[in-house]
Amino acid sequence: MRPEADVLAGNALGQLAFSRPPYGSSMPFLAESPARVLLVDDEPRILSSLGELLKGRGFVLTSAANGIEAIQHLNQEPFDLVILDLRLPDMSGHDIMDFMNTRQTGANMIVTSGDREIEAAIGALKRGAYDYLRKPYSPEELLKTIDNALKQRRLQAENQHIAGQLESSEKKYRYLVDSSPDIIYTLDHQGRFTFINDRVTQLLSFSRDELMGEHYSVLVHEEDLKRADYVFNEGRGDYRRSRNVELRLKSRHPDGEPRTFIHELMRIPVDADQTAPLHETNQREQFGIYGVARDISERKRADELIAHQAYHDILTDLPNRVMFKDRLGMAVLQAKRNNVDLALMFIDLDRFKLVNDTLGHGIGDELLQQTAARLKACLRRGDTLARLGGDEFTAILPELHDRQDAVVIARKFLECLHLPFQLAGQSVHISASIGIAIYPTDGESIDELTRNSDIAMYHMKAEGKNGYSFFDRSMLDASYQKIALEHSLRVALELGQLEMYYQPQVDVKTRRIVGAEALMRWNHPERGFLGAGEFLPFAEENGLIIPISDWMLEAICLDLREWNSLGGEAIRLSLNLSPQYLDRGDFFEKLRSALALHHIEPSQIEVEVTENVCIHNPQTAIEQLDKLCQLGVSVAIDDFGTGYSSLSYLHRFPIHTIKIDRSFVMDIQDDGSQFPVVLAIISIAKGLGLNLVAEGIETAVQERYLENAGCKTMQGYFYHEPLSQKRLLELLLSQSTPQ
């Protein structure tokens, strides 16, 4: 090669060697694809002859007339075979072979040359040439050499592919075993570990090395060793049969708790000829164990937790209604078998709803938890305390000697609840109403005992709460009367047996009627006229208060329309509003629609609410009362001072009138005595610029004292008893007629 050709070749190699990534030798040879062949020769005649010779034989041919072209082709695409002339005008064929080896193109090389010197052939073979052909060569010789080179390449590719598959498969299965979430192990016929994967270290903190060759007993929990010995040493049956067993394994984790595993076991021949069919194995050969152990500790704990929660109250961890019935059923059977009594207590907390609504449900939950702990500490061994829901608890007291045993427990319950509860940095006081039913006197079934203890509890509620009451048959009669009362009240609403009466409010100076309080009466077909206090509380309990209040609103508007149509003096009418009715968001719309329908001025209506409305749901109450005031309706606080009074709500709530409760008025029996509560209420009303109405005036002394204290509007039997709409209308007409 000429010197200038050497320089040219060197530049070409330097520029092209880094122009593209090498074709790796690991690229698989696809036998079904046409072989790509690069022909390199500086003689156009030879290139043409080679092309004609190989044309039509299934090759993809590419030609290069010099070294630079060859390197360019090698950089651009892969080749299976390169037929290379050693003598090129710009560089040596050896240089091209060095380039191919450096870049690991992976192509087979057949070198052709007219050089007779042995060194040229040796140099080519050393550089990896498949064969060296001296020019001139016969076409048959070249074709045979090409065929052999491609066959060798195909075999090498196939071998390389198979070897890669084997290596990949081995790595994959090794990875799968070591990465398995389960412990995989084998034991020999003596029960010693011959293999165990890395999972044992992660799950149990035992290393593989310390377990290899050791007996399985070093890992199995002592209480499960007998079971393990049985399943691992069982020699009966087909060794190919697998079986599952639950075993606990020791753990070196800080908690020290054993972990539970499901072991899937298969007996394997440890000394058998692996090439022999399974049915030909020697019956005397020894068997080992192949095992897969899956950790189910968390699942076991979850199952136990689910089972616990299915029968226990989540908040207090006491037995729930399901377990209560089961325990009571067993206690009844035991009592029947042993011919002894048992007591069932139904315990309902007093004032819990107030605490829950005022301080929030989080504090209410904490109160229930502390209550459960206190009640549970009062029980005897063998008694059961359960929470049915809300603030309702039950206690099963088996094997009573007499009723006094139940009395002792009931008194303990009341005493423990008498102590204050410390919640959210403040002391909270509650009590309980307890109903007691005795087996078999008060019932022989679960349902009877539960019902009757519940009835006894409600009887205690009606008697004033904070105590206990044994069930009596008369209570059941009263309960049936309540059911009958509910039915009768529904019928009364349908048949128009409800009527509105009005108690006048008078100006003490003029004795003129300036207003009236609307009072509901039930014209019962058998019991005569019933006051609101005899049926409205019951209506609030069973959901009838809403339709009854709707009826009252319509009845009042009809009466007012009739009064206004006679042209008499307009008066303001007060109506008592149930907290349940106010909580319903549609009350405002109902009232506005009724006033518009009957052409009544809103200023003629005053809505009376109790203090508890302000405490129960203050934000909702403020919103509802604000809308009433915007409409023109005034608001009065009824029975002021008898509830949980707070001066703050007098500022927050849109209040126009304070009504002094009759319980304070009844104490006024002497003009010369001081009644500070009454005086304080009157002072508050004056200070805030509110109207003041005194209820329950029955004597002249009461009237005189209140008038002197500053109260100008009063109502009570001293002036008028509640009147029918017709009678009140007559009085209004008479006072408007000039005398």
XYZ file of C-alpha atoms in Angstrom:
739
model
C 0.000 0.000 0.000
C 1.269 3.432 -0.894
C 2.173 5.894 1.964
C -0.584 8.281 0.959
C -2.986 5.351 1.015
C -1.856 4.497 4.551
C -2.629 8.045 5.694
C -5.997 7.925 4.006
C -6.820 4.595 5.610
C -5.789 5.844 9.059
C -7.999 8.922 8.754
C -10.903 6.836 7.586
C -10.593 4.436 10.499
C -10.344 7.299 12.965
C -13.425 9.066 11.628
C -15.649 6.036 11.171
C -14.769 3.983 14.220
C -16.903 6.155 16.512
C -19.717 7.132 14.193
C -22.118 4.382 15.412
C -22.397 1.747 18.162
C -20.925 -1.696 17.365
C -23.035 -4.653 16.318
C -22.558 -7.063 19.205
C -21.667 -10.657 18.610
C -24.623 -11.661 20.755
C -27.045 -10.708 17.995
C -28.874 -13.971 17.108
C -28.490 -15.371 13.594
C -31.879 -15.957 12.056
C -31.625 -19.057 9.853
C -34.876 -18.271 8.061
C -33.662 -14.778 7.067
C -31.541 -14.235 3.900
C -27.832 -13.984 4.708
C -26.406 -10.495 4.340
C -23.061 -10.636 2.511
C -20.548 -7.809 2.041
C -18.231 -8.157 -0.998
C -14.995 -6.125 -0.719
C -12.555 -5.983 -3.683
C -10.856 -3.172 -5.586
C -11.176 -4.989 -8.901
C -14.523 -4.096 -10.546
C -14.356 -7.255 -12.651
C -14.001 -9.473 -9.581
C -16.812 -7.658 -7.752
C -19.031 -8.099 -10.764
C -18.143 -11.784 -11.058
C -18.826 -12.372 -7.354
C -22.153 -10.619 -7.680
C -23.151 -12.750 -10.656
C -21.985 -15.927 -8.912
C -24.011 -15.281 -5.727
C -26.967 -13.654 -7.388
C -30.191 -15.650 -7.073
C -28.868 -17.819 -4.201
C -30.907 -16.096 -1.446
C -28.261 -13.611 -0.331
C -28.596 -9.880 0.252
C -25.469 -8.538 -1.423
C -23.584 -5.296 -0.769
C -20.379 -4.289 -2.593
C -17.431 -2.108 -1.575
C -14.539 -1.145 -3.901
C -12.194 -0.012 -1.122
C -11.626 -0.096 2.606
C -13.417 3.170 3.373
C -16.589 1.987 1.640
C -16.336 -1.328 3.504
C -16.027 0.386 6.881
C -18.918 2.676 6.028
C -21.146 -0.319 5.244
C -20.026 -2.119 8.392
C -20.937 0.952 10.404
C -24.371 1.228 8.845
C -25.739 -2.314 8.939
C -24.945 -5.812 10.210
C -23.592 -8.573 7.959
C -23.474 -12.315 8.352
C -20.507 -12.794 6.011
C -17.733 -10.583 4.588
C -15.727 -11.764 1.524
C -12.648 -9.582 1.815
C -9.715 -9.001 -0.528
C -6.494 -8.349 1.426
C -5.056 -5.939 -1.087
C -7.060 -2.714 -1.291
C -5.921 0.657 -2.628
C -6.555 2.634 0.603
C -5.877 0.164 3.390
C -5.039 -3.445 4.141
C -7.680 -6.105 4.555
C -6.013 -6.847 7.888
C -6.925 -3.303 8.996
C -10.563 -3.933 8.125
C -10.477 -7.226 10.044
C -8.961 -5.429 13.054
C -11.754 -2.881 12.811
C -14.388 -5.639 12.711
C -12.852 -7.384 15.719
C -12.641 -4.145 17.665
C -16.258 -3.320 16.939
C -17.350 -6.932 17.408
C -19.475 -6.942 14.305
C -19.950 -10.696 14.627
C -19.741 -11.386 10.884
C -17.828 -14.406 9.524
C -14.922 -13.494 7.248
C -13.613 -15.263 4.103
C -10.333 -13.688 2.955
C -9.207 -13.818 -0.709
C -5.803 -12.764 -1.951
C -3.352 -13.303 -4.785
C -0.485 -13.035 -2.333
C 1.452 -16.293 -2.176
C 3.237 -15.517 1.072
C 2.191 -17.607 4.035
C 2.274 -14.631 6.397
C -0.775 -13.084 4.718
C -2.808 -16.221 5.317
C -1.552 -16.575 8.888
C -2.390 -12.929 9.610
C -5.911 -13.400 8.283
C -6.542 -16.595 10.242
C -5.166 -15.064 13.410
C -7.671 -12.258 13.032
C -10.513 -14.732 12.961
C -11.012 -15.433 9.289
C -13.096 -18.519 8.645
C -11.004 -19.435 5.590
C -8.323 -18.080 3.287
C -8.663 -18.555 -0.481
C -5.856 -17.831 -2.866
C -6.688 -16.264 -6.165
C -7.549 -17.597 -8.565
C -10.133 -19.908 -6.912
C -12.836 -21.899 -8.550
C -16.498 -20.829 -8.132
C -17.299 -24.224 -6.606
C -14.592 -23.782 -3.958
C -15.916 -20.330 -3.041
C -19.531 -21.505 -2.899
C -18.611 -24.474 -0.704
C -16.603 -22.223 1.614
C -19.497 -19.735 1.839
C -21.949 -22.548 2.604
C -19.683 -23.986 5.323
C -19.098 -20.542 6.858
C -22.817 -19.811 7.040
C -23.527 -23.296 8.433
C -20.916 -22.736 11.125
C -22.417 -19.338 11.886
C -25.878 -20.879 12.087
C -24.673 -23.594 14.479
C -22.823 -21.069 16.596
C -25.930 -18.891 16.766
C -28.109 -21.839 17.717
C -25.677 -22.996 20.386
C -25.367 -19.493 21.705
C -29.159 -19.155 21.793
C -29.600 -22.461 23.648
C -26.854 -21.574 26.100
C -28.486 -18.188 26.686
C -31.840 -19.821 27.270
C -30.349 -22.235 29.761
C -28.541 -19.483 31.579
C -31.644 -17.286 31.568
C -33.799 -20.157 32.789
C -31.358 -20.984 35.572
C -31.179 -17.348 36.653
C -34.947 -17.019 36.483
C -35.654 -20.056 38.611
C -32.898 -19.186 41.050
C -34.380 -15.694 41.317
C -37.906 -17.066 41.715
C -36.862 -19.379 44.513
C -34.842 -16.744 46.362
C -37.444 -14.024 45.769
C -40.416 -16.183 46.638
C -42.671 -14.752 49.357
C -42.682 -18.270 50.812
C -40.005 -20.288 52.552
C -38.911 -23.106 50.217
C -36.917 -25.963 51.702
C -35.990 -29.617 51.370
C -35.318 -32.161 54.099
C -33.422 -35.397 53.846
C -34.765 -38.692 55.147
C -33.563 -37.790 58.648
C -35.393 -34.459 58.667
C -32.308 -32.302 58.160
C -32.330 -29.230 55.943
C -30.600 -29.779 52.618
C -31.840 -26.549 51.079
C -33.674 -23.420 52.263
C -34.102 -20.120 50.471
C -33.297 -16.606 51.654
C -36.890 -15.891 52.683
C -36.261 -17.619 56.015
C -33.916 -14.795 57.007
C -36.397 -12.077 56.151
C -39.334 -13.744 57.917
C -37.701 -15.426 60.912
C -34.225 -13.840 61.195
C -32.508 -17.243 60.888
C -29.639 -17.433 58.384
C -29.497 -20.151 55.736
C -26.032 -21.288 56.795
C -26.977 -22.000 60.393
C -30.010 -24.065 59.323
C -28.328 -26.179 56.638
C -27.781 -29.697 58.025
C -29.880 -28.981 61.133
C -33.013 -30.912 62.112
C -36.361 -29.232 61.440
C -37.072 -29.231 65.198
C -34.738 -26.236 65.652
C -37.261 -24.154 63.723
C -40.661 -25.623 64.687
C -42.409 -24.197 67.758
C -42.365 -26.618 70.699
C -46.167 -26.850 70.947
C -46.387 -27.946 67.289
C -43.524 -30.503 67.323
C -45.772 -33.532 67.684
C -47.799 -32.521 64.663
C -44.602 -31.805 62.702
C -43.121 -35.196 63.622
C -46.264 -36.890 62.391
C -46.435 -35.206 58.991
C -42.682 -35.150 58.290
C -42.105 -38.790 59.246
C -45.260 -40.269 57.781
C -44.174 -43.060 55.451
C -47.509 -44.319 54.254
C -48.989 -43.710 50.831
C -47.677 -42.492 47.514
C -44.640 -40.282 47.948
C -45.949 -38.020 45.214
C -49.051 -37.145 47.256
C -48.908 -33.631 48.752
C -50.547 -32.473 51.945
C -51.021 -29.222 53.831
C -50.414 -28.616 57.523
C -50.446 -25.502 59.697
C -47.343 -25.136 61.867
C -45.870 -22.304 63.908
C -42.180 -21.513 63.417
C -39.864 -19.798 65.854
C -38.839 -16.220 65.191
C -35.880 -14.132 66.276
C -37.673 -10.853 65.668
C -37.746 -8.453 68.639
C -41.359 -9.321 69.513
C -40.345 -12.970 69.891
C -43.775 -14.139 68.768
C -43.868 -17.315 66.659
C -45.294 -16.946 63.170
C -47.900 -19.227 61.664
C -47.246 -20.927 58.314
C -49.215 -23.200 56.030
C -46.789 -25.906 54.872
C -47.428 -27.669 51.573
C -45.384 -30.870 51.710
C -44.421 -33.480 49.140
C -42.359 -36.577 49.857
C -39.453 -37.017 47.416
C -36.964 -39.885 46.937
C -33.578 -38.591 48.041
C -31.406 -41.478 46.726
C -33.442 -42.580 43.711
C -32.135 -42.873 40.181
C -33.443 -39.653 38.718
C -33.602 -41.173 35.233
C -35.861 -44.052 36.258
C -39.618 -43.746 35.760
C -41.524 -43.015 38.947
C -43.360 -46.347 38.872
C -40.015 -48.183 38.860
C -38.528 -46.563 42.002
C -37.282 -48.969 44.613
C -39.764 -49.303 47.456
C -36.856 -49.482 49.924
C -35.307 -46.178 48.909
C -35.362 -43.350 51.414
C -37.639 -40.313 51.158
C -37.146 -36.708 52.044
C -39.482 -33.707 52.066
C -39.959 -30.852 49.637
C -41.836 -28.065 51.430
C -43.258 -24.635 50.751
C -44.197 -22.623 53.869
C -46.473 -19.606 53.416
C -46.656 -17.031 56.215
C -50.303 -16.583 57.260
C -49.627 -14.788 60.556
C -51.188 -11.520 59.418
C -54.154 -13.332 57.925
C -54.651 -15.261 61.160
C -54.533 -12.046 63.150
C -56.932 -10.391 60.696
C -59.331 -13.357 60.945
C -59.166 -13.196 64.727
C -59.790 -9.452 64.636
C -62.751 -9.854 62.273
C -64.184 -12.610 64.449
C -63.703 -10.415 67.531
C -65.349 -7.407 65.896
C -68.268 -9.520 64.730
C -69.158 -10.181 68.375
C -67.827 -7.075 70.133
C -68.629 -3.391 70.116
C -65.760 -1.546 68.406
C -65.942 1.521 70.660
C -66.061 -0.121 74.115
C -64.826 -3.649 73.268
C -67.830 -5.033 75.149
C -69.945 -7.862 73.724
C -72.333 -6.496 71.098
C -75.968 -7.345 70.458
C -75.106 -10.628 68.697
C -72.946 -11.959 71.516
C -75.378 -10.584 74.106
C -78.178 -12.715 72.687
C -75.897 -15.738 72.553
C -74.738 -15.256 76.159
C -78.288 -14.627 77.377
C -79.528 -17.744 75.591
C -76.832 -19.859 77.255
C -77.544 -18.252 80.642
C -81.260 -19.025 80.314
C -80.531 -22.677 79.461
C -78.143 -22.944 82.414
C -80.667 -21.323 84.762
C -83.377 -23.696 83.579
C -81.095 -26.717 84.016
C -79.987 -25.686 87.521
C -83.407 -24.303 88.523
C -81.982 -20.916 89.538
C -82.876 -17.299 88.770
C -81.013 -14.835 86.603
C -81.400 -11.095 86.148
C -81.236 -9.030 82.988
C -80.546 -5.323 83.425
C -81.274 -2.732 80.759
C -79.171 0.377 81.412
C -79.770 3.694 79.626
C -77.641 6.754 80.388
C -79.472 9.920 81.436
C -78.459 13.219 79.792
C -76.017 11.500 77.432
C -77.615 13.105 74.371
C -77.117 16.559 75.878
C -73.416 15.874 76.497
C -72.998 14.350 73.032
C -74.699 17.257 71.252
C -73.070 19.969 73.349
C -69.474 18.745 73.616
C -69.328 16.751 70.385
C -69.385 13.108 69.348
C -65.694 12.603 70.137
C -66.290 13.510 73.794
C -69.468 11.410 73.736
C -67.477 8.376 72.573
C -64.924 8.916 75.333
C -67.743 9.146 77.869
C -69.152 5.814 76.660
C -65.725 4.184 76.946
C -65.223 5.415 80.510
C -68.785 4.407 81.405
C -68.230 0.886 80.076
C -65.047 0.540 82.141
C -66.808 1.685 85.327
C -69.824 -0.578 84.846
C -67.659 -3.577 84.027
C -65.695 -3.105 87.260
C -68.937 -3.472 89.256
C -69.799 -6.957 87.946
C -69.217 -10.317 89.521
C -67.165 -13.025 87.894
C -69.389 -14.746 85.337
C -71.579 -11.687 84.693
C -71.746 -10.190 81.187
C -71.908 -6.499 80.283
C -72.856 -5.684 76.676
C -73.465 -2.542 74.657
C -76.499 -2.694 72.386
C -75.819 0.649 70.723
C -75.915 4.354 71.490
C -76.017 4.820 75.272
C -77.799 1.510 75.944
C -76.083 -1.265 77.903
C -77.274 -4.613 79.240
C -75.969 -6.772 82.075
C -76.619 -10.503 82.443
C -76.437 -11.677 86.070
C -76.684 -15.498 86.270
C -77.184 -17.658 89.361
C -79.011 -15.204 91.611
C -79.765 -16.209 95.181
C -82.530 -13.602 95.334
C -83.432 -10.174 93.975
C -81.127 -8.504 96.444
C -78.138 -9.674 94.384
C -79.444 -7.620 91.456
C -80.111 -4.654 93.754
C -76.480 -4.698 94.925
C -75.180 -4.554 91.344
C -77.690 -1.853 90.351
C -76.643 0.332 93.273
C -72.978 -0.158 92.383
C -73.766 0.978 88.845
C -75.485 4.132 90.076
C -72.738 4.910 92.584
C -69.919 4.529 90.070
C -71.716 6.816 87.612
C -72.332 9.408 90.336
C -68.635 10.324 90.315
C -67.812 13.051 87.762
C -66.185 12.198 84.427
C -63.196 14.288 83.386
C -63.670 15.065 79.704
C -62.021 17.777 77.615
C -60.710 19.497 80.721
C -64.058 19.715 82.483
C -66.177 17.645 84.846
C -69.249 15.982 83.342
C -72.016 14.383 85.406
C -74.409 11.726 84.172
C -76.683 9.128 85.712
C -78.514 6.044 84.517
C -81.992 4.567 84.451
C -81.920 0.800 85.024
C -84.685 -1.684 84.309
C -84.453 -5.226 85.754
C -86.248 -8.389 84.609
C -85.897 -11.686 86.499
C -85.963 -15.157 84.935
C -88.325 -17.025 85.051
C -90.788 -14.681 86.804
C -90.629 -11.897 84.199
C -90.073 -14.056 81.145
C -88.549 -17.347 80.025
C -87.255 -16.331 76.618
C -84.600 -13.921 75.391
C -87.151 -11.638 73.761
C -89.418 -11.523 76.814
C -86.597 -10.702 79.216
C -85.176 -8.047 76.894
C -88.562 -6.429 76.304
C -89.556 -6.416 79.963
C -86.234 -5.046 81.221
C -86.532 -2.308 78.580
C -90.065 -1.494 79.770
C -88.847 -1.324 83.377
C -86.075 1.055 82.312
C -88.543 3.416 80.598
C -90.704 3.274 83.696
C -87.682 4.465 85.686
C -87.162 7.264 83.156
C -90.751 8.391 83.675
C -90.328 8.241 87.456
C -87.479 10.747 87.400
C -84.419 8.799 86.171
C -81.229 8.046 88.137
C -82.455 4.820 89.686
C -83.506 1.224 89.116
C -86.858 -0.455 88.752
C -87.919 -4.105 88.648
C -90.381 -5.109 85.979
C -94.023 -5.388 86.990
C -96.941 -6.608 84.906
C -98.677 -3.263 85.338
C -95.821 -1.678 83.350
C -96.662 -3.911 80.413
C -100.241 -2.712 80.589
C -98.983 0.883 80.528
C -96.871 0.078 77.469
C -99.889 -1.328 75.703
C -101.728 1.853 76.650
C -98.967 3.870 74.956
C -99.416 1.839 71.795
C -103.151 2.417 71.997
C -102.518 6.116 72.635
C -100.374 6.370 69.521
C -103.104 4.794 67.431
C -105.757 7.035 68.970
C -103.636 10.125 68.357
C -103.269 9.252 64.692
C -107.035 8.778 64.481
C -107.579 12.096 66.293
C -105.489 13.881 63.688
C -107.491 12.296 60.879
C -110.933 12.847 62.447
C -110.358 16.428 63.623
C -110.460 15.721 67.364
C -107.698 18.274 68.052
C -108.721 21.842 68.937
C -106.893 25.102 69.600
C -107.497 27.018 72.856
C -106.032 30.396 73.722
C -104.921 31.845 77.061
C -105.152 35.635 76.959
C -102.212 37.874 77.875
C -103.354 41.101 79.537
C -101.935 44.517 80.200
C -102.131 44.833 84.020
C -102.769 48.558 83.813
C -105.751 48.456 81.462
C -106.822 44.843 81.891
C -107.090 44.687 78.095
C -106.158 41.579 76.160
C -103.027 42.381 74.164
C -102.109 38.872 73.088
C -102.790 35.183 73.564
C -100.831 31.950 73.835
C -102.077 29.134 71.611
C -102.614 25.868 73.493
C -103.611 22.561 71.951
C -106.336 20.335 73.376
C -107.413 16.813 72.428
C -111.162 16.213 72.611
C -110.766 12.516 73.400
C -113.997 10.557 72.810
C -113.561 8.601 76.063
C -111.266 10.628 78.334
C -112.604 14.088 77.536
C -110.385 17.148 77.033
C -106.658 16.354 77.392
C -104.048 19.069 77.834
C -101.024 19.289 75.561
C -98.743 17.943 78.282
C -100.627 14.633 78.251
C -99.971 13.783 74.609
C -97.473 16.133 72.922
C -94.369 14.638 74.657
C -95.493 11.249 73.392
C -96.028 12.713 69.916
C -92.407 13.934 69.941
C -91.204 10.413 70.771
C -93.023 8.638 67.954
C -92.667 11.200 65.154
C -96.252 12.554 65.200
C -95.157 16.034 66.276
C -94.489 17.089 62.662
C -97.989 16.438 61.238
C -99.572 17.753 64.469
C -97.516 20.972 64.232
C -98.547 21.339 60.581
C -102.176 21.059 61.648
C -101.645 23.600 64.474
C -100.092 26.139 62.079
C -103.050 25.904 59.720
C -105.615 26.071 62.569
C -104.018 29.199 64.095
C -103.949 30.975 60.745
C -107.617 30.173 60.132
C -108.573 31.578 63.573
C -106.508 34.721 63.050
C -108.083 35.287 59.641
C -111.545 35.101 61.206
C -110.592 37.542 63.994
C -109.125 39.977 61.493
C -112.197 39.757 59.253
C -114.415 41.102 62.093
C -112.412 44.295 62.170
C -111.581 44.085 65.847
C -108.357 45.108 67.531
C -105.418 43.083 66.187
C -103.618 41.018 68.789
C -100.377 39.052 68.732
C -100.684 35.290 68.929
C -97.912 33.143 70.503
C -97.435 29.576 69.422
C -95.155 27.001 71.057
C -92.730 25.432 68.610
C -91.261 21.947 69.092
C -87.449 21.737 68.642
C -88.051 18.908 66.166
C -90.269 21.168 64.093
C -87.710 23.980 64.119
C -84.945 21.568 63.075
C -86.900 20.769 59.941
C -85.568 23.162 57.341
C -89.000 23.643 55.746
C -90.701 25.291 58.770
C -89.927 28.822 57.590
C -91.394 28.162 54.159
C -94.480 26.545 55.695
C -95.092 29.544 57.942
C -94.487 32.110 55.192
C -96.813 30.252 52.813
C -99.561 29.978 55.445
C -99.375 33.695 56.335
C -99.490 34.682 52.677
C -102.376 32.297 51.938
C -104.544 33.660 54.779
C -103.429 37.318 54.417
C -102.047 37.561 57.952
C -99.420 40.088 58.954
C -96.241 38.385 60.312
C -96.214 40.891 63.200
C -99.285 39.106 64.609
C -97.252 35.910 65.176
C -94.785 35.273 67.993
C -92.914 31.949 68.017
C -92.082 30.557 71.463
C -89.002 28.331 71.814
C -87.345 26.856 74.890
C -83.766 27.447 76.024
C -82.814 23.919 74.992
C -83.408 24.848 71.344
C -80.594 27.381 71.649
C -78.229 24.771 73.077
C -79.181 21.705 71.004
C -78.204 23.020 67.570
C -77.367 26.711 68.002
C -76.171 27.513 64.486
C -79.229 25.996 62.826
C -81.518 27.676 65.385
C -79.919 31.091 64.740
C -80.373 30.703 60.983
C -84.038 29.680 61.327
C -84.919 32.399 63.841
C -83.088 35.074 61.829
C -85.237 34.251 58.810
C -88.373 34.507 60.971
C -87.320 37.945 62.191
C -86.624 39.094 58.642
C -90.143 37.974 57.781
C -91.500 40.094 60.654
C -92.290 37.314 63.154
C -91.115 37.909 66.742
C -89.381 35.282 68.933
C -89.956 34.557 72.632
C -87.986 32.406 75.074
C -90.480 30.255 76.976
C -89.877 28.998 80.554
C -86.827 31.254 80.909
C -84.553 30.215 83.765
C -85.708 26.581 84.000
C -83.237 25.156 81.486
C -79.511 25.567 81.000
C -79.603 29.340 80.888
C -76.730 31.217 79.342
C -76.697 34.994 78.958
C -74.568 34.616 75.834
C -77.432 33.266 73.730
C -79.545 36.322 74.595
C -76.989 38.306 72.575
C -76.515 35.750 69.784
C -80.153 34.843 69.173
C -82.770 37.230 67.704
C -85.034 37.264 70.812
C -87.806 39.831 71.451
C -89.601 38.466 74.534
C -88.716 36.641 77.760
C -91.438 34.665 79.550
C -91.095 34.154 83.330
C -91.953 30.524 84.072
C -94.876 29.791 86.375
C -92.596 27.762 88.689
C -90.990 31.050 89.800
C -94.329 32.872 90.028
C -95.859 30.183 92.266
C -93.282 30.940 94.984
C -94.573 34.506 95.346
C -96.902 34.296 98.340
C -95.981 37.445 100.245
C -95.527 41.045 99.099
C -92.823 41.670 101.654
C -90.508 38.810 100.654
C -87.717 38.985 98.116
C -87.631 36.667 95.134
C -84.194 37.292 93.597
C -84.570 34.983 90.599
C -87.704 36.780 89.427
C -86.085 40.158 89.991
C -82.980 39.049 88.097
C -85.032 37.915 85.075
C -86.915 41.229 85.022
C -83.627 43.149 85.242
C -82.150 41.153 82.368
C -85.168 41.876 80.177
C -85.023 45.602 80.970
C -81.281 45.753 80.406
C -81.542 44.110 77.012
C -84.664 45.994 75.983
C -86.792 42.845 75.698
C -90.525 42.404 76.238
C -91.523 40.565 79.404
C -94.472 38.230 80.045
C -95.177 36.473 83.359
C -97.001 33.102 83.236
C -99.184 31.371 85.806
C -100.623 34.389 87.677
C -103.215 33.067 90.109
C -103.339 35.624 92.947
C -103.473 39.361 93.413
C -100.282 39.149 95.484
C -98.413 37.682 92.540
C -99.780 40.335 90.205
C -98.931 43.185 92.576
C -95.385 41.964 93.250
C -94.586 41.494 89.575
C -96.145 44.819 88.584
C -94.117 46.642 91.203
C -90.996 44.855 89.952
C -91.618 46.130 86.425
C -93.573 43.377 84.621
C -96.508 44.822 82.669
C -97.887 41.849 80.700
C -99.192 38.716 82.411
C -101.268 35.603 81.815
C -102.869 33.046 84.092
C -106.084 31.842 85.690
C -106.223 35.057 87.722
C -107.328 36.723 84.502
C -108.605 34.038 82.126
C -108.382 30.309 81.761
C -107.601 28.942 78.269
C -110.531 29.817 76.027
C -111.984 28.429 72.846
C -111.619 30.484 69.701
C -115.265 31.525 69.901
C -115.089 32.669 73.544
C -111.849 34.601 72.988
C -113.407 36.293 69.982
C -116.335 37.450 72.135
C -113.956 38.979 74.686
C -111.986 40.777 71.988
C -115.171 42.211 70.479
C -116.446 43.314 73.876
C -113.271 45.220 74.750
C -113.229 46.925 71.355
C -116.844 48.110 71.740
C -117.096 51.568 73.422
C -118.665 51.348 76.886
